[in-house]
Coordinates of C-alpha atoms in Angstrom, one line a residue:
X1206 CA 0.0 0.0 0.0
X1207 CA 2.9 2.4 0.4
X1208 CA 4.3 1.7 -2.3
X1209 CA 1.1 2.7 -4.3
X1210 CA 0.9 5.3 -2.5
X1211 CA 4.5 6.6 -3.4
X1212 CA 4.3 5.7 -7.4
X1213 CA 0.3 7.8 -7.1
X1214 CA 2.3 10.9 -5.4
X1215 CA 5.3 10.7 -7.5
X1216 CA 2.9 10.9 -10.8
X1217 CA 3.3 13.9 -12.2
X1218 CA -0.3 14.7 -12.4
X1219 CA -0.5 15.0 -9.1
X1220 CA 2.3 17.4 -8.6
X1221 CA 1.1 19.5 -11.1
X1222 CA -2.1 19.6 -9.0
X1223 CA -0.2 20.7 -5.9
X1224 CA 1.2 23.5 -7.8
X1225 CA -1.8 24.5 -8.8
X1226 CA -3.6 24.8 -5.6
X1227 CA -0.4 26.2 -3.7
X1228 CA -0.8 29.0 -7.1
X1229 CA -4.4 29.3 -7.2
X1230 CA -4.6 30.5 -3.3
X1231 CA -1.9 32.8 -4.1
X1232 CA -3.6 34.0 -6.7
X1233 CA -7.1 34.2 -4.7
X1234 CA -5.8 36.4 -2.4
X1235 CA -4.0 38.5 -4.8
X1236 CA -7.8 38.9 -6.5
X1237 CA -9.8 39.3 -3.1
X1238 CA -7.6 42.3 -2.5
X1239 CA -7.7 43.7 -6.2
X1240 CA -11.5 43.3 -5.5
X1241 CA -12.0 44.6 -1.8
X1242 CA -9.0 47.5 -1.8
X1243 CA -9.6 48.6 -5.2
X1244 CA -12.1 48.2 -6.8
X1245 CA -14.9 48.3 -5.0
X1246 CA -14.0 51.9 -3.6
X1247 CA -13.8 52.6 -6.8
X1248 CA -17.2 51.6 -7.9
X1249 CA -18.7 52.7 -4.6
X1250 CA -17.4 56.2 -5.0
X1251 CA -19.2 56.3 -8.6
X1252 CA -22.4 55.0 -7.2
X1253 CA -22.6 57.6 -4.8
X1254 CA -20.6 56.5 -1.8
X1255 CA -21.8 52.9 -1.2
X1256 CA -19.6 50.5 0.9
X1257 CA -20.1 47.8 -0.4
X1258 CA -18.8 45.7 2.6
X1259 CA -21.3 47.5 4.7
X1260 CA -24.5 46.7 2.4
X1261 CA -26.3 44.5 5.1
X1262 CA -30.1 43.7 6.1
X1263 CA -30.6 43.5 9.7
X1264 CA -32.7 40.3 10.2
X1265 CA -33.7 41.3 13.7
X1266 CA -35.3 44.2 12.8
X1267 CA -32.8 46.5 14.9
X1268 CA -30.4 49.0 12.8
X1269 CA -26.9 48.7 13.2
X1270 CA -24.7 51.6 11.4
X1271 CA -22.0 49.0 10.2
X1272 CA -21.8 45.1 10.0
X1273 CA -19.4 44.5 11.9
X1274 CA -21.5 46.3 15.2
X1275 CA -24.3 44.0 14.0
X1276 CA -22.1 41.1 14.2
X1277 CA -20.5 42.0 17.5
X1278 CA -24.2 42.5 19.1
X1279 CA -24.7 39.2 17.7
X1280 CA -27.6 40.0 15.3
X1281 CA -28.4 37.5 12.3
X1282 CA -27.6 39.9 9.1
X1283 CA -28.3 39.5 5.4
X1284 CA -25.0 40.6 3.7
X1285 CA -25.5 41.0 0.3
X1286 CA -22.5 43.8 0.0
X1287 CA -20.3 41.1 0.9
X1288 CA -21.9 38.5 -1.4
X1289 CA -21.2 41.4 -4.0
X1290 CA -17.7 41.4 -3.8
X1291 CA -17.0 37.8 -3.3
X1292 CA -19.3 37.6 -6.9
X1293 CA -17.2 39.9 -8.5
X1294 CA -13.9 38.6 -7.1
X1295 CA -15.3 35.4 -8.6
X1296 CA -15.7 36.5 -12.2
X1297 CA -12.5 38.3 -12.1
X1298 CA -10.9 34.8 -11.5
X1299 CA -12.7 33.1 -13.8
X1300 CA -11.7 35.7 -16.2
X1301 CA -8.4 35.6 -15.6
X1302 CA -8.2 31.6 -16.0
X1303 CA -9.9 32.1 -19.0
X1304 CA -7.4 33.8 -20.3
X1305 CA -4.6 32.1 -19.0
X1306 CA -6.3 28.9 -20.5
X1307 CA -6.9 30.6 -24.0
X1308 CA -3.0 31.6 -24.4
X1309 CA -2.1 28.2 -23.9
X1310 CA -4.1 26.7 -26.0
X1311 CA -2.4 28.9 -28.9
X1312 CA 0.9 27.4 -27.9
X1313 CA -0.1 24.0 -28.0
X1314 CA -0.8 22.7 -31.3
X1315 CA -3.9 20.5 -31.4
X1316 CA -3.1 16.7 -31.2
X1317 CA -2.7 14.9 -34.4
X1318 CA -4.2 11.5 -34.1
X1319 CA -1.7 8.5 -35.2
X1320 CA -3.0 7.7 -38.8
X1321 CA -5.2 4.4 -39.4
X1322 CA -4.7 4.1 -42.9
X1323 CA -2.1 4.5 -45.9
X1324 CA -1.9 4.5 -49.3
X1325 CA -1.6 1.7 -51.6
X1326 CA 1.5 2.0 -53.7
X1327 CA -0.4 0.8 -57.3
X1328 CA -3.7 2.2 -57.0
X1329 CA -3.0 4.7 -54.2
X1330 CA -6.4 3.8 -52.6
X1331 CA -6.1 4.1 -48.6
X1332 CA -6.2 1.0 -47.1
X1333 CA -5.8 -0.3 -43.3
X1334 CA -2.1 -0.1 -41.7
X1335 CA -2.4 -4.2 -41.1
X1336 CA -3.4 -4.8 -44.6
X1337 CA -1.4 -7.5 -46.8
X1338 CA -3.5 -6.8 -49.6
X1339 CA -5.3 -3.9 -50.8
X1340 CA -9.1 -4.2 -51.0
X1341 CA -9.6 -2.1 -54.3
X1342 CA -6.4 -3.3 -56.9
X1343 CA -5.1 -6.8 -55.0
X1344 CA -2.0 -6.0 -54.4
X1345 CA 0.5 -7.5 -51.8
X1346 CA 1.4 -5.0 -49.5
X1347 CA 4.2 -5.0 -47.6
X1348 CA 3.6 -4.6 -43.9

């Protein structure tokens, strides 16, 4: 079993995998602060002065003037500001991979399948690879 275990780590799948997820939490935080330091004052400053991070329902019916004095008095809250930027963080990632997968996919050529088939050499018909004799003239091939 730990041998298995060794020759599944040691794939190279799998450490490819680890790299990714070691990069993509990198890369999440790198986007969660893109998303909550710059742009959202951004866009709250063109919309009139919104925090977003403060865009909360009070489920109580008390009101609180921030979320996190909501939180602290221990109210249940509806916090769609916060759902707001975690959506937009969201489709900034996605966006990003997308592109990330899209330039990649211009360096690696499509995969071109093995052929099945070759010509015959008198009637240059295509005929299977295993093929002693051509189908259309009769011919021997040579395998």
């Amino acid at each position: 079993m730990l041998k298995e275990f060794k020759e599944f780590i040691s794939r190279g799948n799998v450490l490819d995998l680890a790299v990714a997820v070691i990069i993509g939490g990198a890369f999440g935080k790198i986007v969660g602060s893109l998303v909550d330091d710059l742009l959202m004052p951004v866009l709250g400053l063109a919309l009139g002065k919104v925090d977003f991070a403060n865009l909360f329902v009070s489920l109580n019916g008390q009101a609180y003037p921030t979320l996190a004095a909501a939180k602290t008095a221990g109210a249940p809250t509806f916090a769609y500001g916060l759902f707001l930027n975690n959506v937009i963080g969201f489709l900034i990632i996605a966006f990003a991979i997308f592109m990330i997968v899209r330039m990649a996919n211009r360096f690696n050529p499509p995969a071109v399948a093995a052929p099945s088939t070759r010509d015959c050499p008198q009637c240059l018909m295509a005929v299977p690879l295993k093929a002693t004799r051509c189908g259309h003239c009769s011919s021997t091939l040579t395998p």
